[in-house]
C-alpha positions as protocol buffer text, in pm:
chain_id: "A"
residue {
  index: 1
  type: UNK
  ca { x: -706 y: -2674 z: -1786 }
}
residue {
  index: 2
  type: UNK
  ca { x: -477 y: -2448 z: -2014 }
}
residue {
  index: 3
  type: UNK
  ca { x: -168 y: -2317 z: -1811 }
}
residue {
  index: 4
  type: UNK
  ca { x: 33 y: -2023 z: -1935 }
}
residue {
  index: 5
  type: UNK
  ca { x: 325 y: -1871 z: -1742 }
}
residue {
  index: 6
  type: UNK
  ca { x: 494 y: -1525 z: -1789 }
}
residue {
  index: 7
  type: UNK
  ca { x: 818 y: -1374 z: -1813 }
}
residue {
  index: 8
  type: UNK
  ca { x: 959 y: -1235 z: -1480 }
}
residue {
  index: 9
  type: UNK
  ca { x: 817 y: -868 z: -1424 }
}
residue {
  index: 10
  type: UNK
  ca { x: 957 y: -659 z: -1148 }
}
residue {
  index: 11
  type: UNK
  ca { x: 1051 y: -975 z: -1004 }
}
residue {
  index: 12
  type: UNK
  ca { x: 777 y: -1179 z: -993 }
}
residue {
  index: 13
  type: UNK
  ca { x: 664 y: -1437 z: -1183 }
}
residue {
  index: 14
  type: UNK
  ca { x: 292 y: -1442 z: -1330 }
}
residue {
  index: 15
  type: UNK
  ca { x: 116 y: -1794 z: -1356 }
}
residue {
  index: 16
  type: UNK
  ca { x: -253 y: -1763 z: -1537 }
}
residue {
  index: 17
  type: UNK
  ca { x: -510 y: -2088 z: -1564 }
}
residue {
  index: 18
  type: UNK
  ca { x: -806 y: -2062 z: -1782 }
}
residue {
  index: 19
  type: UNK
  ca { x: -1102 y: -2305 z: -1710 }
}
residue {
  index: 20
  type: UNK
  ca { x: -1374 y: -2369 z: -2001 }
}
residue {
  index: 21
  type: UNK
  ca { x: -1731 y: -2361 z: -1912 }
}
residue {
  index: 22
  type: UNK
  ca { x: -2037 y: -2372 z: -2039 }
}
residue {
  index: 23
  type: UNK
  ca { x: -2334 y: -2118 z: -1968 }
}
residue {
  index: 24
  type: UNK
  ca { x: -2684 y: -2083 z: -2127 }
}
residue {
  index: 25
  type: UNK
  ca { x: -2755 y: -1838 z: -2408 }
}
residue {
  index: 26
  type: UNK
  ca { x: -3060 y: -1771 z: -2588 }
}
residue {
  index: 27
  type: UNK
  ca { x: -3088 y: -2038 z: -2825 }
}
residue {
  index: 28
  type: UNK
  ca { x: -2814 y: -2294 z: -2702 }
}
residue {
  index: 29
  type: UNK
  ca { x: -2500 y: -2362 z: -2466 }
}
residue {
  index: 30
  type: UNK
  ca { x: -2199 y: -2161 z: -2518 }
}
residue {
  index: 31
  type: UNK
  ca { x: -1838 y: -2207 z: -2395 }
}
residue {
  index: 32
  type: UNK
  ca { x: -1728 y: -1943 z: -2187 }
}
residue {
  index: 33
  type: UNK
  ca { x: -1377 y: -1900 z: -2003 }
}
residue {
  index: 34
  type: UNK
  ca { x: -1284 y: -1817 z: -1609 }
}
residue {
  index: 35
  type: UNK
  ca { x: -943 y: -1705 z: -1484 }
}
residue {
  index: 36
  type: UNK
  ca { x: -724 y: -1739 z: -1184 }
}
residue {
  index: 37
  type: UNK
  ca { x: -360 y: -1602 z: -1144 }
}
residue {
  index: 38
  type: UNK
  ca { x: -132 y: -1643 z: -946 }
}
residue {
  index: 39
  type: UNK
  ca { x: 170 y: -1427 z: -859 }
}
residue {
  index: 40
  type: UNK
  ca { x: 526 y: -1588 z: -694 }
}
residue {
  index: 41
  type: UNK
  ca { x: 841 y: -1437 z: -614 }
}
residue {
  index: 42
  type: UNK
  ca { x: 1091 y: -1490 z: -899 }
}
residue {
  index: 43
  type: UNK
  ca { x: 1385 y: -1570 z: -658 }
}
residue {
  index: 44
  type: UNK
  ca { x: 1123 y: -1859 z: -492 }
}
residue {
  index: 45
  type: UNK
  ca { x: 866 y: -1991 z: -744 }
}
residue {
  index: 46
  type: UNK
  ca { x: 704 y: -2194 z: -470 }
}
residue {
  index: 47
  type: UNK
  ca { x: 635 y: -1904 z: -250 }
}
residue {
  index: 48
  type: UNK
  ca { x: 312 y: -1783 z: -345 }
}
residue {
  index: 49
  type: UNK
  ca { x: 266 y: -1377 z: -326 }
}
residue {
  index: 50
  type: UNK
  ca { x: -82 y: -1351 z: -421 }
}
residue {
  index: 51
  type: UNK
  ca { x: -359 y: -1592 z: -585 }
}
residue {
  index: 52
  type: UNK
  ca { x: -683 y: -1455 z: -736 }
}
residue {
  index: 53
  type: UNK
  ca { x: -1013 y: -1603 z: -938 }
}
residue {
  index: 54
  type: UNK
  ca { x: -1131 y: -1360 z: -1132 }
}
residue {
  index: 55
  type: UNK
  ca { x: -1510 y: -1343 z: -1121 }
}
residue {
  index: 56
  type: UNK
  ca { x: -1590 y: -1242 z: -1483 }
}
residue {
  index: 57
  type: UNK
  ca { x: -1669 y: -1480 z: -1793 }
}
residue {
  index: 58
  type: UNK
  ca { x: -1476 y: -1461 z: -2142 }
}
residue {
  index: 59
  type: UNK
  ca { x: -1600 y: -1493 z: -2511 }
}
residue {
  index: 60
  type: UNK
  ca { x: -1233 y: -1652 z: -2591 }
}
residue {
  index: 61
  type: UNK
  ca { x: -960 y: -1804 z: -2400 }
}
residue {
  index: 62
  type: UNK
  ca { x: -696 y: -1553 z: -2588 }
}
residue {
  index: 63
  type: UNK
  ca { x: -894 y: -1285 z: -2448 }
}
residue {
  index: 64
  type: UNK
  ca { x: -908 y: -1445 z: -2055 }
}
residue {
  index: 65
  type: UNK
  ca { x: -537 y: -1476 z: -2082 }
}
residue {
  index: 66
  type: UNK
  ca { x: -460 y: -1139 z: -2182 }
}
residue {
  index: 67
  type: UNK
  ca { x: -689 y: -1005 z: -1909 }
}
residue {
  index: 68
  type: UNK
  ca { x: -521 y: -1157 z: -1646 }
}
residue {
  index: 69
  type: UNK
  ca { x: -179 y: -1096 z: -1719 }
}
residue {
  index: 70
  type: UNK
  ca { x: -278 y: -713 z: -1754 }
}
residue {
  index: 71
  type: UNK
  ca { x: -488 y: -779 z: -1387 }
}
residue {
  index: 72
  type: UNK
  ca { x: -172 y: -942 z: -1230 }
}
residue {
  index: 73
  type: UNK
  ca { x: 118 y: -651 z: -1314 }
}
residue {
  index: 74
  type: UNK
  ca { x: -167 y: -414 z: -1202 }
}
residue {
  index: 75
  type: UNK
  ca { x: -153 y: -582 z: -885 }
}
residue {
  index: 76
  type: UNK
  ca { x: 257 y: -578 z: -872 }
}
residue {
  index: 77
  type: UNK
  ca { x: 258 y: -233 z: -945 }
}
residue {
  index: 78
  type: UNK
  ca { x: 28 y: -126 z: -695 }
}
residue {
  index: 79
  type: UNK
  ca { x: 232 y: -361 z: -429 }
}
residue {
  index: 80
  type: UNK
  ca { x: 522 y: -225 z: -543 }
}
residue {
  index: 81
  type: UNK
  ca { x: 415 y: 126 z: -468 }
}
residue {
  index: 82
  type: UNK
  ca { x: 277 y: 67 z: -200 }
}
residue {
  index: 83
  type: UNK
  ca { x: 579 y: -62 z: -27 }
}
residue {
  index: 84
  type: UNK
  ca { x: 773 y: 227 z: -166 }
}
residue {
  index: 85
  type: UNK
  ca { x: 522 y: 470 z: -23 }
}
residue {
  index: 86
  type: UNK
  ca { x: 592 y: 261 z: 353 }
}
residue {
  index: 87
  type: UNK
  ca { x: 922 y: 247 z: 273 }
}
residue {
  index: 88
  type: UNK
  ca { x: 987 y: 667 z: 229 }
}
residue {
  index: 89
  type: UNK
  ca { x: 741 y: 713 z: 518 }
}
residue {
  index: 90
  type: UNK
  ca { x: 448 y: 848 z: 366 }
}
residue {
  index: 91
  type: UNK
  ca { x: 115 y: 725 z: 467 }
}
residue {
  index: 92
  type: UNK
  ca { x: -133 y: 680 z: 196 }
}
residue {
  index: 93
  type: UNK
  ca { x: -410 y: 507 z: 394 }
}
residue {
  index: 94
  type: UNK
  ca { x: -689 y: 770 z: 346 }
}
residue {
  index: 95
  type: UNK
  ca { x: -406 y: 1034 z: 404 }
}
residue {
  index: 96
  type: UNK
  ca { x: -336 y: 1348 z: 211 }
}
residue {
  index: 97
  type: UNK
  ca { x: 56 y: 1387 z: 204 }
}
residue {
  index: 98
  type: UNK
  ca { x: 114 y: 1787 z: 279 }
}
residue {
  index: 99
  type: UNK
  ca { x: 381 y: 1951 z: 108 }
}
residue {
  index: 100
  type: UNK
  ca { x: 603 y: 2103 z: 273 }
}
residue {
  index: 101
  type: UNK
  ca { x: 560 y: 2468 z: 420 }
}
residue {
  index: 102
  type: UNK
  ca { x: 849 y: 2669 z: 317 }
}
């Protein structure tokens, strides 16, 4: 099972496994490739943040890789702002923020 591990982005680290596959096409068998990532803190590689399998087939393995790097800084980002947004005390759980009245 290919392994492929990222640089540090805001502090995490990015770990991506690709497993081949096969799945029936028209006229014969045809590889196809599932994901998982994972996503550790960069301070403590063993602690696990967040592990997903990605539901969706791929044509190549380039293309499965790519997809879930771009799927895992999503996911920091929007953890990221989220704790920023709990942080400054604004609520965005189904929430409009008001401005203020002047």
């Amino acid at each position: 099972m290919p392994c492929q591990s990222y640089a540090p982005y805001r502090g995490f680290g990015i770990d991506v496994q690709v497993t081949t596959g096969k799945t029936l096409c028209l006229h014969n068998v045809g590889r196809r490739y599932k994901v998982s990532w994972t996503i550790s803190s960069s301070s403590q590689p063993a602690q696990k943040v967040a592990s997903f399998p990605e539901q969706l087939e791929f044509v190549s393995e380039v293309d499965a890789f790519r997809y879930a790097e771009k799927r895992a800084r999503t996911f920091i980002d929007c953890m990221l702002s989220r704790n920023s947004a709990v942080a400054s005390g604004r609520d965005w759980g189904g929430v409009r923020e008001e401005a203020p009245r002047v």
